[in-house]
């Protein structure tokens, strides 16, 4: 029997090796990109295939321009293996879930925990990785690379540079109008091109992730103070304030029956005298962006995750006002939001009864809350970060008793399930969130003898459920469908909470269809928790217009001139 030897494969020069690598990358991992190009409107099939071939030559030339520059014998093979393996994984996610790659998606991937990553691991991914990852990586590992003198190598690289630039220039000169129209109407082209998409956005993410350790932290709201209500009668002993903020996960506003959804997904909240704000827009389309943004004072237009890490958020300001805070997390962490306040992870509050296998349900976050209340007599804010409707394994998020809508998709490979089964599984998570929020309200009702109580729920972002072959979330903001940006927001308050602030419930009800966003959250929380500070902007406080003027004026900080 003839033994296989490395010499059985022809030895290639480093430049030829890089050219073969570029061809493999362009052809094997860019299915969504080529589908987009082929799906454009053309006057004839000849034009369709002609432009597709020209665009392929353009993509090839751009990639080879860089690959050729890096085609030194010592580095091109390790680079090839890295690009093939990473491109295989990325292309599977793009083809299976319809996602596109930008900085936010890369950030989402980097910050995904082991449990979340495990849910994406499927037989489809393994097969895809074996065929398009390990197999070609093995071939490129076995191909011998010739030794080339430095002088000849520089000559070959110069020729490669000239040829690539010429091909790019030829495309631009002959097809300028076609390219201009394509890039103007389909900004996602650069987000679809593998491997340049994850290399570019991965580089941007990593560049922002490693800030200098001595970077100055910007303190906001150092003047913050908690004020007593001016509406209390003289001689009345005021109750302390207790507010629960529930940070939802992946909930869509249009799947809440409170907002008109045809299914009764909110049967318990319907009985709790809540106000559901129907037109709320998220700051981002992924937790890694939306969560820090919704508690930041930067707002969506100015938000930068690196800047937000080095600036006080609304929880810091409330802490300065001597408000006791606790963050309980049943998700993948608070993304820096709770870094300077007490926080608890699941192992600190869950019991065996709260879990099914490795999945612990949101209801566990209500365990032993009285310990937090016993920590002091001042105002308190409790923040509960849900697992909520996190995909793709929606069916795992709810106890068996909440599997009302059946059959459900019981796979992380959503593209293999019917649309109805996916929606059934997702709607069950909304039904369970409804129960969880109702339980929060019921808990707060038991504390009304000693506290003015309120609950505010807002989801971090929405979710795509297969519409237009797009699943999950995390798409670039400008390209994301409304389903990923339109989020639910629900408010409940006790009579004592409203009367102590002069909040008119009917007025709030009339605001429920007003267009608002997560930019309103920090200032609304400051107002609701009676925090007077210079960073408070009443025009962004959703509840300000429904407060009695005397109560609202009390929130304005006292200037130095007024104090003197």
XYZ file of C-alpha atoms in Angstrom:
564
model
C 0.000 0.000 0.000
C 1.330 3.435 -0.910
C 1.683 5.631 2.123
C 0.397 9.200 1.907
C 3.214 11.705 2.041
C 3.218 15.475 2.256
C 5.108 15.458 -1.037
C 1.995 13.974 -2.718
C 0.590 17.507 -2.779
C 2.312 19.974 -5.106
C 4.431 22.606 -3.389
C 3.154 26.133 -3.940
C 4.883 29.457 -3.712
C 3.670 31.613 -0.810
C 1.849 33.913 -3.238
C 0.114 31.048 -5.061
C -0.822 29.593 -1.675
C -2.390 32.923 -0.677
C -4.245 33.131 -4.004
C -5.744 29.677 -3.418
C -6.686 30.716 0.115
C -8.413 33.853 -1.185
C -10.356 31.787 -3.730
C -11.475 29.400 -0.982
C -12.571 32.218 1.319
C -14.480 34.050 -1.408
C -16.322 30.988 -2.712
C -16.915 28.844 0.352
C -18.069 31.259 3.053
C -19.992 34.017 1.293
C -23.287 32.364 0.422
C -25.483 35.198 1.803
C -23.424 37.783 -0.092
C -23.675 35.962 -3.427
C -27.391 35.399 -2.848
C -27.853 39.142 -2.315
C -25.991 39.931 -5.550
C -27.942 37.371 -7.583
C -31.283 38.555 -6.172
C -30.868 42.102 -7.508
C -33.027 43.303 -10.375
C -31.273 42.970 -13.748
C -32.522 43.546 -17.318
C -31.378 40.047 -18.328
C -29.747 36.889 -16.994
C -26.632 37.778 -18.973
C -26.351 41.036 -17.021
C -27.080 39.194 -13.757
C -24.284 36.675 -14.173
C -21.971 39.208 -15.770
C -22.218 41.582 -12.807
C -21.954 38.689 -10.329
C -18.731 37.564 -12.009
C -17.411 41.129 -11.986
C -18.309 41.545 -8.318
C -16.566 38.267 -7.539
C -13.419 39.572 -9.221
C -13.720 42.753 -7.151
C -14.071 40.850 -3.860
C -11.259 38.521 -4.862
C -8.949 41.429 -5.713
C -9.648 43.237 -2.429
C -8.995 40.088 -0.384
C -5.912 39.094 -2.361
C -4.511 42.591 -2.026
C -4.135 41.921 1.702
C -3.459 38.175 1.537
C -0.680 38.715 -0.966
C 0.939 41.287 1.280
C 0.908 38.750 4.128
C 2.047 35.808 2.012
C 5.353 35.216 3.753
C 6.139 31.553 4.216
C 6.335 31.743 8.011
C 2.931 33.343 8.568
C 0.625 32.494 5.659
C -0.146 28.913 6.759
C -1.137 29.758 10.384
C -3.148 32.675 8.987
C -4.905 30.364 6.530
C -5.913 27.911 9.256
C -7.247 30.700 11.489
C -9.240 32.319 8.661
C -10.717 29.039 7.439
C -11.841 27.851 10.875
C -13.251 31.215 11.960
C -14.912 31.860 8.577
C -16.585 28.452 8.739
C -18.163 29.218 12.126
C -19.207 32.747 11.171
C -20.689 31.659 7.842
C -22.846 29.042 9.574
C -24.353 31.646 11.917
C -24.962 34.005 9.003
C -26.572 31.370 6.795
C -28.618 29.700 9.526
C -29.913 32.730 11.463
C -29.742 35.485 8.843
C -27.442 37.616 10.997
C -24.957 40.129 9.658
C -21.667 41.062 11.273
C -20.905 44.464 12.754
C -19.178 45.713 15.903
C -22.254 45.071 18.028
C -22.576 41.485 16.816
C -18.871 40.853 17.412
C -19.264 42.332 20.898
C -22.239 40.061 21.447
C -20.192 37.019 20.413
C -17.263 37.959 22.650
C -19.542 38.486 25.658
C -21.600 35.322 25.174
C -21.211 33.003 28.152
C -20.639 29.250 28.018
C -24.326 28.405 28.475
C -25.424 30.675 25.625
C -22.690 29.382 23.338
C -23.707 25.826 24.164
C -27.225 26.464 22.891
C -25.812 27.437 19.494
C -23.859 24.182 19.279
C -25.892 21.829 17.096
C -25.468 18.884 14.748
C -25.841 21.289 11.837
C -23.021 23.492 13.102
C -20.764 20.491 13.752
C -21.357 19.059 10.263
C -20.834 22.460 8.657
C -17.627 22.971 10.619
C -16.297 19.526 9.662
C -16.971 20.033 5.951
C -16.109 23.707 5.532
C -13.732 24.212 8.449
C -11.630 21.252 9.479
C -11.480 19.580 6.042
C -10.146 22.594 4.090
C -7.942 23.594 7.040
C -6.360 20.132 6.903
C -5.744 20.471 3.166
C -4.086 23.859 3.599
C -2.028 22.443 6.463
C -0.696 19.639 4.243
C 0.136 21.780 1.211
C 3.909 22.359 1.169
C 5.095 25.936 0.644
C 8.164 26.582 -1.461
C 11.091 28.564 -0.216
C 11.409 31.813 -2.149
C 14.247 34.294 -1.913
C 13.360 37.637 -0.324
C 14.090 39.481 -3.582
C 11.813 37.234 -5.630
C 9.155 37.403 -2.919
C 9.125 41.189 -3.027
C 8.889 41.088 -6.814
C 5.940 38.692 -6.684
C 4.177 40.775 -4.045
C 4.687 43.918 -6.116
C 3.157 42.194 -9.140
C 0.245 40.999 -6.969
C -0.291 44.521 -5.668
C -0.355 45.962 -9.195
C -2.708 43.263 -10.525
C -5.167 43.625 -7.635
C -5.269 47.420 -7.857
C -5.748 47.186 -11.619
C -8.672 44.769 -11.216
C -10.273 46.979 -8.555
C -9.806 50.049 -10.762
C -11.226 48.259 -13.795
C -14.347 47.312 -11.861
C -14.777 50.838 -10.521
C -14.259 52.419 -13.930
C -16.541 50.169 -15.973
C -19.273 49.480 -13.408
C -19.279 52.590 -11.227
C -23.044 53.160 -11.517
C -23.814 49.527 -10.690
C -21.552 49.516 -7.638
C -22.834 52.895 -6.499
C -26.428 51.684 -6.669
C -25.589 48.426 -4.893
C -23.748 50.025 -1.972
C -26.301 52.839 -1.651
C -29.299 50.498 -1.511
C -27.630 47.669 0.392
C -25.398 49.016 3.117
C -25.198 45.526 4.558
C -22.840 44.365 1.762
C -19.769 45.088 3.863
C -21.384 43.297 6.803
C -21.853 40.156 4.687
C -18.370 39.826 3.191
C -16.438 37.076 5.004
C -13.751 37.253 6.412
C -13.346 41.022 6.103
C -16.496 41.646 8.175
C -15.386 39.879 11.345
C -11.756 40.957 10.935
C -12.691 44.636 10.595
C -15.356 44.755 13.285
C -13.436 42.390 15.536
C -10.471 44.736 15.321
C -12.670 47.714 16.165
C -14.161 45.910 19.143
C -10.809 44.784 20.517
C -9.319 48.241 20.020
C -12.071 49.696 22.213
C -12.018 46.867 24.740
C -8.511 47.570 25.974
C -8.600 51.067 27.393
C -5.712 52.481 29.358
C -5.938 51.494 33.014
C -5.385 55.081 34.090
C -8.326 56.430 32.091
C -10.203 59.012 34.161
C -13.655 58.027 35.366
C -16.221 60.792 34.788
C -18.385 61.235 37.868
C -21.901 62.504 37.184
C -24.561 63.534 39.662
C -22.307 64.095 42.654
C -24.917 66.620 43.837
C -27.655 63.973 43.899
C -29.924 63.837 46.936
C -33.122 62.010 47.748
C -35.913 64.439 48.615
C -39.027 63.993 50.693
C -42.332 64.580 48.997
C -43.653 68.137 49.462
C -47.179 66.700 49.168
C -47.123 64.928 52.539
C -49.275 66.428 55.259
C -47.478 67.929 58.228
C -47.078 65.380 60.998
C -47.451 62.430 58.648
C -44.781 59.750 58.921
C -43.613 59.129 55.370
C -43.244 55.614 54.051
C -39.984 54.640 52.437
C -39.820 53.935 48.707
C -39.361 50.484 47.183
C -39.089 50.183 43.430
C -38.386 47.096 41.337
C -36.947 47.520 37.859
C -37.213 44.390 35.728
C -34.833 44.302 32.783
C -36.444 42.037 30.222
C -34.584 39.926 27.685
C -35.458 39.638 23.997
C -39.143 40.514 24.413
C -41.105 41.926 21.477
C -43.745 44.564 22.104
C -45.980 43.137 19.381
C -46.229 39.794 21.207
C -47.769 41.372 24.317
C -51.556 41.070 24.373
C -51.486 44.282 26.443
C -50.396 45.932 23.192
C -53.006 44.259 20.998
C -51.449 40.875 20.183
C -54.127 38.358 19.226
C -52.967 35.716 21.695
C -53.651 36.217 25.388
C -50.001 36.338 26.447
C -50.617 38.714 29.387
C -53.573 37.217 31.286
C -52.166 38.039 34.736
C -50.972 41.575 34.015
C -54.395 42.327 32.548
C -55.696 41.929 36.121
C -53.054 44.137 37.779
C -54.007 47.681 36.699
C -50.763 48.205 34.793
C -49.922 50.706 32.090
C -48.271 49.284 28.999
C -46.370 51.795 26.892
C -46.822 50.610 23.338
C -44.282 52.649 21.333
C -40.907 52.121 23.001
C -37.704 51.941 20.982
C -34.569 50.199 22.214
C -31.083 51.667 22.203
C -29.546 48.654 20.489
C -30.410 45.234 19.137
C -28.237 43.182 21.509
C -27.814 43.010 25.278
C -24.153 44.030 25.103
C -25.241 47.407 23.698
C -28.761 47.992 24.997
C -28.144 47.112 28.632
C -25.374 49.657 29.334
C -27.050 52.176 27.034
C -30.439 52.122 28.734
C -28.882 53.000 32.104
C -26.451 55.535 30.641
C -27.000 59.286 30.330
C -25.411 59.309 26.861
C -28.529 58.309 24.927
C -28.580 56.229 21.760
C -27.231 58.910 19.421
C -24.125 59.533 21.546
C -23.704 56.111 23.099
C -20.288 54.508 23.026
C -19.775 51.411 25.149
C -16.180 52.332 25.923
C -17.184 55.800 27.121
C -20.111 54.441 29.125
C -17.775 52.180 31.111
C -15.911 55.247 32.370
C -18.913 57.400 33.232
C -21.475 57.289 36.031
C -24.778 55.685 35.107
C -28.157 56.256 36.716
C -27.540 53.568 39.361
C -24.358 55.353 40.426
C -26.255 58.621 40.745
C -28.970 57.009 42.861
C -26.272 55.472 45.026
C -24.881 58.986 45.551
C -28.374 59.965 46.719
C -28.197 57.260 49.437
C -30.654 54.936 47.731
C -29.958 51.284 48.524
C -29.650 49.231 45.350
C -29.309 45.542 44.531
C -28.871 43.924 41.102
C -29.983 40.295 40.763
C -28.959 38.599 37.537
C -30.433 35.486 35.933
C -28.776 36.255 32.616
C -25.222 36.670 31.347
C -24.219 39.567 33.594
C -24.921 43.279 33.858
C -22.352 44.394 31.219
C -20.740 46.824 33.666
C -23.980 48.517 34.741
C -23.913 47.111 38.286
C -20.155 47.288 38.784
C -20.367 49.819 41.635
C -23.479 48.567 43.454
C -24.174 45.270 45.262
C -25.090 42.445 42.892
C -26.002 38.764 43.055
C -25.653 35.956 40.534
C -27.921 32.870 40.390
C -25.916 30.688 42.765
C -26.658 33.218 45.519
C -30.454 32.958 45.319
C -31.613 29.891 43.350
C -32.713 26.597 44.872
C -33.042 23.186 43.239
C -36.792 23.711 42.988
C -36.223 26.759 40.766
C -34.374 24.828 38.079
C -34.878 22.172 35.438
C -31.502 20.687 34.666
C -29.093 23.546 34.088
C -31.891 26.037 33.392
C -32.998 28.143 36.379
C -36.183 30.120 35.886
C -36.680 33.834 36.505
C -39.058 33.267 39.406
C -36.005 32.377 41.524
C -35.039 36.060 41.620
C -37.878 36.646 44.087
C -36.353 34.330 46.707
C -35.390 35.856 50.069
C -35.955 39.465 49.048
C -36.875 40.368 52.598
C -33.178 40.151 53.448
C -32.567 43.089 51.120
C -35.391 45.064 52.733
C -33.933 44.419 56.177
C -30.601 45.975 55.189
C -31.746 49.496 56.062
C -34.672 51.884 56.378
C -33.973 54.173 53.429
C -35.368 54.158 49.886
C -34.552 51.049 47.873
C -34.361 50.007 44.255
C -34.137 46.375 43.218
C -33.081 45.453 39.684
C -33.935 42.018 38.280
C -32.256 40.955 35.023
C -34.323 38.245 33.355
C -33.381 35.320 31.163
C -36.767 36.104 29.672
C -37.149 35.093 26.036
C -33.494 34.475 25.249
C -33.074 32.335 22.145
C -32.588 30.218 20.277
C -33.727 27.617 22.847
C -36.961 29.412 23.769
C -38.516 26.160 24.972
C -35.994 25.956 27.829
C -36.984 29.303 29.352
C -40.269 28.243 30.923
C -41.436 25.563 33.371
C -43.537 22.769 31.889
C -46.694 24.327 33.325
C -46.263 27.330 31.004
C -45.961 25.342 27.766
C -49.442 26.507 26.755
C -48.916 26.984 23.032
C -47.923 23.739 21.332
C -46.251 22.157 19.465
C -43.024 24.054 20.150
C -39.670 24.159 18.429
C -37.339 22.088 20.620
C -34.181 22.800 18.652
C -31.604 25.565 18.589
C -31.534 25.198 14.798
C -34.555 27.424 14.309
C -34.354 27.160 10.527
C -35.335 23.482 10.837
C -38.590 24.288 12.681
C -41.881 25.525 11.297
C -42.761 29.178 11.772
C -45.716 28.244 13.981
C -43.606 26.065 16.275
C -41.059 28.862 16.729
C -43.765 31.389 17.572
C -45.408 28.932 19.976
C -42.152 28.447 21.873
C -41.500 32.193 21.935
C -45.019 33.124 23.053
C -44.717 30.732 25.987
C -41.739 32.797 27.189
C -43.882 35.944 27.047
C -46.599 34.130 28.976
C -44.048 33.210 31.656
C -42.718 36.777 31.767
C -46.314 37.877 32.343
C -46.501 35.535 35.340
C -43.140 36.705 36.667
C -44.095 40.390 36.454
C -47.435 39.693 38.118
C -45.538 37.905 40.901
C -43.312 40.958 41.357
C -46.396 43.150 41.676
C -48.011 40.750 44.144
C -44.849 40.784 46.243
C -44.818 44.588 46.257
C -48.461 44.643 47.333
C -47.513 42.725 50.471
C -45.083 45.526 51.386
C -47.450 48.480 51.044
C -47.890 48.885 54.789
C -44.297 50.087 55.058
C -43.364 51.153 51.522
C -44.573 53.172 48.588
C -44.063 50.554 45.885
C -43.700 50.511 42.110
C -42.488 48.273 39.292
C -41.093 49.270 35.917
C -40.413 46.630 33.267
C -38.532 47.239 30.035
C -36.955 44.744 27.655
C -33.427 45.347 26.414
C -34.216 44.584 22.753
C -36.560 42.535 20.603
C -36.194 39.421 18.455
C -36.630 38.181 14.900
C -38.554 34.924 14.648
C -37.804 33.994 11.047
C -39.465 36.885 9.238
C -37.591 37.298 5.926
C -35.345 34.402 7.048
C -33.891 36.483 9.889
C -33.641 34.944 13.355
C -32.527 36.084 16.816
C -31.215 39.665 17.151
C -28.087 41.796 17.003
C -28.427 43.213 13.501
C -26.884 46.644 12.811
C -29.307 49.340 13.930
C -29.937 50.792 10.465
C -30.637 47.353 8.992
C -32.496 45.767 11.898
C -36.218 45.075 11.487
C -38.666 46.732 13.841
C -39.112 43.412 15.655
C -35.595 43.784 17.099
C -36.082 47.420 18.206
C -39.718 47.714 19.339
C -39.769 46.647 22.994
C -42.408 46.370 25.743
C -42.506 48.621 28.786
C -44.939 48.091 31.670
C -45.471 50.237 34.772
C -47.345 49.499 37.985
C -47.504 51.585 41.152
C -49.326 51.533 44.442
C -51.757 54.263 45.398
C -49.304 55.449 48.051
C -46.489 55.712 45.502
C -48.616 57.814 43.140
C -50.092 60.077 45.815
C -46.690 60.800 47.374
C -45.528 62.108 43.997
C -48.756 63.569 42.735
C -48.801 61.221 39.737
C -52.086 61.128 37.844
C -52.848 57.580 36.661
C -55.284 58.770 33.997
C -52.651 61.124 32.628
C -50.191 58.224 32.372
C -52.796 56.115 30.632
C -53.154 58.851 28.031
C -49.397 58.712 27.397
C -49.244 54.977 26.743
C -49.080 55.382 22.957
C -46.502 58.176 23.014
C -43.282 57.424 21.121
C -40.500 57.025 23.702
C -37.185 55.219 23.915
C -34.693 53.796 26.359
C -33.175 57.292 26.486
C -36.100 58.113 28.801
C -35.259 55.429 31.351
C -32.466 57.093 33.432
C -34.351 60.355 33.887
C -37.657 58.590 34.551
C -35.984 56.515 37.276
C -34.503 59.619 38.895
C -37.910 61.264 38.907
C -39.739 58.219 40.227
C -37.185 57.743 43.006
C -37.325 61.422 44.030
C -33.693 62.174 43.182
C -32.772 65.815 42.698
C -29.587 66.286 40.644
C -28.161 68.478 37.904
C -28.026 65.548 35.453
C -31.798 65.072 35.647
C -33.600 66.270 32.511
C -37.350 66.556 33.132
C -38.100 66.622 29.399
C -36.804 63.032 29.244
C -38.745 61.933 32.324
C -41.763 60.120 30.945
C -43.697 60.700 34.180
C -42.874 64.394 34.681
C -45.860 65.777 32.794
C -48.215 63.698 34.951
C -46.883 64.912 38.331
C -48.332 67.772 40.325
C -46.256 70.874 39.665
C -45.179 71.244 43.302
C -43.803 67.712 43.334
C -42.055 68.149 39.988
C -40.456 71.467 40.962
C -38.993 69.864 44.074
C -36.789 67.707 41.838
C -34.937 70.699 40.425
C -31.500 71.053 42.062
C -30.824 74.127 44.164
C -28.193 76.352 42.557
C -25.418 78.010 44.542
C -27.060 81.411 44.044
C -30.403 80.162 45.322
C -28.775 78.517 48.306
C -27.026 81.751 49.230
